[in-house]
Amino acid sequence: MSLFSRPKARWAVIGIGSLLLALTVAVVISPRFRNRANPKHWFRPKPPETLFDFKNAMLRAGNPGLKEIVITFDDGPHRESRDQILEALRRFHAKATFFEVGMRMEQNPDLLRKTIEEGHEIANHTMFHQTLPGLKPDTLHKGINEADIAYYRFTGKHLRLLRPPGMRFDKATLDEAKRLGYITVSYTTAAGDYGDHVDPKVVVDRTLQKTDNGGILLLHDYPATAQALPEILDTLTKQGYRFVTAEEMIQHLPPKERQEAFAFWNKSSEAAEAPRPSFLPIAVSEGKPKKS
Ligand SMILES: [Zn+2]
């Protein structure tokens, strides 16, 4: 006697079959499946295997279990774009990390002050945006350290995070950064938002296509980025992302990586007085450095 000759068994098979068909349809029309099927989502990078690279004291990405990202802005403070960037961040209650060029901090102390007052994090992008690999040891040291001096004159505090210009580094660069107590901050997503004739729409698309949990977005303090930022923040907010600073991202790393990062910082802060500037040409109490 075959299965289908028994009415109960036949109905059971039809019922299970319909359920499987409904489930398949549901999966296929779900947004997640559509994202996978859409070529623009194929470029989503895999998260790096190492979140915090202890050997090089480098943050590569945040906790993939948390829906949070760091937005970083390199190369400022620029008068053409900083106010607009700060305004967009304020509107979306977002905090960001600014990798500032020391020379531009000195040129635009009002913009630096405003950025700090609005709760953002300041980090080191060298004094003159030098390409660091290949420099003589003394020039390399000054390139990193003079940006810190510029910041120290202004705030009485040291910088603890570094991004080498163009993210170009060699062993000597990382050794000097470590000696000075810096965690180097890499990125997971770059929008190529520098140079002339950058289309803000392209900045939006490139950024949104590649953003994922624990992402570090590399953007620049330039007008096209300032124009793109409201849409980026709006979309990512609707997707449920929180915007944290790089230091907060380090605090939220899984326990092993977090302990390694803070062990590095604690060790280097004990030794900090030796390599860090102990001289201060301008007293902190005098407030702002003179405008140039
Ligand atoms: Zn740069």
Coordinates of C-alpha atoms and ligand atoms in Angstrom, one line a residue:
M1 CA 0.0 0.0 0.0
S2 CA 1.6 3.3 -1.1
L3 CA 1.8 6.4 1.1
F4 CA -0.6 8.5 -1.0
S5 CA -3.3 5.9 -0.9
R6 CA -3.7 6.8 2.8
P7 CA -5.6 10.2 3.0
K8 CA -4.1 11.3 6.3
A9 CA -0.5 10.8 5.1
R10 CA -1.3 12.6 1.9
W11 CA -2.6 15.7 3.7
A12 CA 0.4 15.6 6.0
V13 CA 2.8 15.6 3.0
I14 CA 0.9 18.4 1.3
G15 CA 0.9 20.5 4.6
I16 CA 4.6 20.1 5.2
G17 CA 5.3 20.9 1.5
S18 CA 3.2 24.1 1.6
L19 CA 5.0 25.2 4.8
L20 CA 8.4 24.7 3.2
L21 CA 7.3 26.6 0.1
A22 CA 6.0 29.5 2.3
L23 CA 9.3 29.6 4.2
T24 CA 11.3 29.7 1.0
V25 CA 9.3 32.5 -0.4
A26 CA 9.6 34.4 2.9
V27 CA 13.4 34.0 2.9
V28 CA 13.7 35.0 -0.8
I29 CA 11.7 38.2 -0.4
S30 CA 13.4 39.2 2.9
P31 CA 15.6 42.3 2.8
R32 CA 18.6 40.3 4.0
F33 CA 18.3 37.9 1.0
R34 CA 17.8 40.8 -1.4
N35 CA 20.9 42.5 0.0
R36 CA 22.9 39.3 -0.7
A37 CA 21.5 39.1 -4.2
N38 CA 22.2 42.7 -5.0
P39 CA 25.7 43.1 -6.4
K40 CA 26.3 46.4 -4.6
H41 CA 26.4 44.4 -1.3
W42 CA 29.0 41.9 -2.6
F43 CA 31.8 44.3 -1.7
R44 CA 31.1 44.2 2.0
P45 CA 34.5 43.5 3.6
K46 CA 35.0 40.6 6.0
P47 CA 35.8 41.9 9.4
P48 CA 39.5 41.7 10.2
E49 CA 40.5 38.6 12.1
T50 CA 42.4 40.6 14.6
L51 CA 40.5 43.5 16.2
F52 CA 43.4 44.8 18.2
D53 CA 46.9 43.9 16.9
F54 CA 48.9 43.9 20.1
K55 CA 52.3 43.5 18.4
N56 CA 51.8 46.8 16.5
A57 CA 49.4 48.4 19.0
M58 CA 46.9 48.8 16.2
L59 CA 43.1 49.0 16.3
R60 CA 41.8 47.3 13.2
A61 CA 38.1 47.1 14.0
G62 CA 35.6 47.1 16.9
N63 CA 33.5 44.4 18.5
P64 CA 31.6 42.6 15.7
G65 CA 28.9 41.7 18.2
L66 CA 28.0 45.4 18.7
K67 CA 26.1 47.6 16.4
E68 CA 28.4 50.5 16.7
I69 CA 30.9 52.3 14.5
V70 CA 33.5 55.0 14.7
I71 CA 33.4 57.8 12.2
T72 CA 36.9 59.3 11.7
F73 CA 37.6 62.6 9.9
D74 CA 41.2 63.1 8.8
D75 CA 43.2 66.1 7.7
G76 CA 41.5 69.0 9.5
P77 CA 40.6 71.3 11.1
H78 CA 39.5 72.9 7.8
R79 CA 37.5 76.2 7.8
E80 CA 35.6 75.2 4.7
S81 CA 33.9 72.1 6.3
R82 CA 34.4 71.7 10.0
D83 CA 31.4 73.7 11.1
Q84 CA 29.1 71.9 8.8
I85 CA 30.4 68.5 9.9
L86 CA 30.0 69.4 13.6
E87 CA 26.4 70.6 12.9
A88 CA 25.5 67.3 11.3
L89 CA 27.0 65.3 14.1
R90 CA 25.1 67.4 16.7
R91 CA 21.8 66.9 14.8
F92 CA 22.2 63.1 15.0
H93 CA 23.7 63.0 18.5
A94 CA 26.8 61.4 17.1
K95 CA 30.4 61.5 18.5
A96 CA 33.3 61.2 16.1
T97 CA 37.1 61.0 16.2
F98 CA 39.1 63.7 14.4
F99 CA 42.6 62.9 13.2
E100 CA 44.0 66.5 13.1
V101 CA 47.1 67.9 11.5
G102 CA 49.1 69.8 14.0
M103 CA 49.8 72.7 11.7
R104 CA 46.0 73.2 11.1
M105 CA 45.3 72.9 14.8
E106 CA 47.6 75.9 15.3
Q107 CA 46.0 77.8 12.3
N108 CA 42.4 77.1 13.4
P109 CA 42.4 76.9 17.3
D110 CA 38.7 78.1 17.4
L111 CA 37.7 75.1 15.3
L112 CA 39.7 72.7 17.5
R113 CA 38.1 74.3 20.6
K114 CA 34.6 73.9 19.2
T115 CA 35.2 70.3 18.3
I116 CA 36.5 69.4 21.8
E117 CA 33.7 71.3 23.4
E118 CA 31.1 69.4 21.5
G119 CA 32.5 66.1 23.0
H120 CA 34.4 64.7 20.0
E121 CA 37.8 63.0 20.3
I122 CA 41.0 64.5 18.9
A123 CA 43.7 62.3 17.6
N124 CA 47.1 62.7 15.9
H125 CA 47.6 62.9 12.1
T126 CA 51.1 64.3 12.3
M127 CA 52.3 67.9 12.3
F128 CA 52.5 68.6 8.6
H129 CA 50.8 65.5 7.1
Q130 CA 54.1 63.9 6.3
T131 CA 54.5 60.5 4.7
L132 CA 56.2 58.7 7.5
P133 CA 58.0 55.7 6.0
G134 CA 61.6 56.5 5.1
L135 CA 62.0 59.5 7.3
K136 CA 65.1 59.8 9.4
P137 CA 64.5 58.9 13.1
D138 CA 64.6 62.5 14.3
T139 CA 62.2 63.8 11.6
L140 CA 59.9 60.9 12.2
H141 CA 59.8 61.6 15.9
K142 CA 59.1 65.3 15.3
G143 CA 56.5 64.6 12.7
I144 CA 54.4 62.7 15.3
N145 CA 55.4 64.6 18.4
E146 CA 55.0 68.2 17.3
A147 CA 51.3 67.6 16.6
D148 CA 51.1 66.4 20.2
I149 CA 52.9 69.5 21.4
A150 CA 50.4 71.7 19.5
Y151 CA 47.5 69.9 21.2
Y152 CA 49.2 70.0 24.6
R153 CA 49.7 73.7 24.4
F154 CA 46.0 74.1 23.8
T155 CA 44.6 71.6 26.2
G156 CA 47.3 70.4 28.7
K157 CA 46.6 66.9 27.6
H158 CA 48.4 64.4 25.4
L159 CA 47.1 62.6 22.3
R160 CA 46.9 58.8 22.5
L161 CA 45.7 57.8 19.1
L162 CA 47.5 58.1 15.8
R163 CA 46.7 57.6 12.1
P164 CA 49.7 57.9 9.8
P165 CA 48.9 60.0 6.7
G166 CA 47.6 57.8 3.9
M167 CA 47.7 55.0 6.5
R168 CA 51.3 54.5 5.2
F169 CA 53.6 53.0 7.7
D170 CA 56.6 50.7 8.1
K171 CA 58.2 49.0 11.1
A172 CA 60.1 52.2 12.1
T173 CA 56.8 54.2 12.0
L174 CA 55.0 51.7 14.2
D175 CA 58.0 51.4 16.6
E176 CA 58.1 55.1 17.1
A177 CA 54.3 55.4 17.5
K178 CA 54.5 52.6 20.2
R179 CA 57.5 54.3 21.9
L180 CA 55.4 57.5 22.2
G181 CA 52.4 55.5 23.6
Y182 CA 50.1 55.7 20.6
I183 CA 47.5 53.1 19.5
T184 CA 47.5 53.4 15.7
V185 CA 43.9 53.4 14.3
S186 CA 43.3 51.6 11.0
Y187 CA 40.0 51.6 9.2
T188 CA 37.5 49.1 7.7
T189 CA 35.8 51.5 5.2
A190 CA 37.3 54.2 3.0
A191 CA 35.2 56.5 0.8
G192 CA 38.0 58.0 -1.2
D193 CA 36.5 61.4 -0.3
Y194 CA 39.6 63.6 -0.9
G195 CA 40.9 65.5 -3.8
D196 CA 39.0 67.8 -6.2
H197 CA 35.7 67.0 -7.8
V198 CA 34.4 64.5 -5.3
D199 CA 30.7 63.8 -5.7
P200 CA 29.0 63.7 -2.3
K201 CA 26.6 61.0 -3.6
V202 CA 29.6 58.7 -4.3
V203 CA 30.8 59.3 -0.7
V204 CA 27.4 58.3 0.6
D205 CA 27.2 55.2 -1.5
R206 CA 30.7 54.0 -0.9
T207 CA 30.3 54.5 2.9
L208 CA 26.9 52.9 3.2
Q209 CA 27.8 49.8 1.1
K210 CA 30.6 48.8 3.3
T211 CA 29.5 49.7 6.8
D212 CA 29.2 46.8 9.3
N213 CA 29.3 46.2 13.0
G214 CA 32.5 47.4 14.6
G215 CA 33.4 49.4 11.5
I216 CA 35.9 52.3 11.4
L217 CA 34.9 54.7 8.7
L218 CA 37.7 56.7 7.1
L219 CA 36.3 60.1 6.0
H220 CA 38.0 63.5 5.6
D221 CA 37.3 67.0 6.8
Y222 CA 36.4 68.3 3.3
P223 CA 33.3 70.0 1.8
A224 CA 32.1 67.0 -0.2
T225 CA 32.2 64.9 3.0
A226 CA 30.4 67.6 4.9
Q227 CA 27.6 67.5 2.3
A228 CA 27.4 63.7 2.3
L229 CA 27.4 63.4 6.1
P230 CA 23.7 64.1 6.9
E231 CA 22.5 61.2 4.6
I232 CA 25.2 58.9 6.0
L233 CA 24.2 59.6 9.6
D234 CA 20.5 59.4 8.8
T235 CA 20.7 56.0 7.1
L236 CA 23.1 54.5 9.6
T237 CA 20.9 55.8 12.5
K238 CA 17.8 54.1 10.9
Q239 CA 19.8 50.9 10.6
G240 CA 20.4 51.0 14.3
Y241 CA 24.1 51.9 14.5
R242 CA 25.5 53.9 17.4
F243 CA 28.4 56.3 16.8
V244 CA 31.2 56.1 19.3
T245 CA 34.7 57.5 19.5
A246 CA 37.8 55.3 18.9
E247 CA 38.6 55.1 22.6
E248 CA 35.0 54.0 23.4
M249 CA 35.4 51.3 20.7
I250 CA 38.5 50.1 22.4
Q251 CA 36.6 50.0 25.7
H252 CA 33.9 47.9 24.1
L253 CA 36.3 45.3 22.6
P254 CA 36.0 41.7 23.7
P255 CA 37.8 41.2 27.1
K256 CA 41.1 39.8 25.8
E257 CA 41.6 42.6 23.2
R258 CA 40.4 45.3 25.6
Q259 CA 42.9 44.1 28.3
E260 CA 45.7 44.1 25.8
A261 CA 45.0 47.6 24.6
F262 CA 44.7 49.1 28.0
A263 CA 47.8 47.2 29.2
F264 CA 49.7 48.8 26.3
W265 CA 48.4 52.3 27.2
N266 CA 49.1 51.9 31.0
K267 CA 52.6 50.6 30.3
S268 CA 53.4 53.5 27.9
S269 CA 51.9 56.2 30.2
E270 CA 54.3 55.1 33.0
A271 CA 57.1 55.7 30.5
A272 CA 55.4 58.7 28.9
E273 CA 57.4 61.5 30.4
A274 CA 60.6 60.3 28.8
P275 CA 59.6 60.5 25.1
R276 CA 56.8 63.0 25.4
P277 CA 57.6 66.7 25.6
S278 CA 58.4 67.8 29.1
F279 CA 59.1 71.3 27.9
L280 CA 56.2 73.7 27.2
P281 CA 57.0 76.9 25.4
I282 CA 53.5 78.3 26.2
A283 CA 52.0 77.9 29.6
V284 CA 48.7 76.0 29.5
S285 CA 47.1 78.7 31.7
E286 CA 47.6 81.2 28.9
G287 CA 44.8 79.4 27.0
K288 CA 44.7 79.6 23.3
P289 CA 47.9 79.7 21.3
K290 CA 48.5 82.8 19.3
K291 CA 46.7 82.8 15.9
S292 CA 48.9 82.6 12.9
Ligands
ZN1 ZN 45.4 62.4 5.8

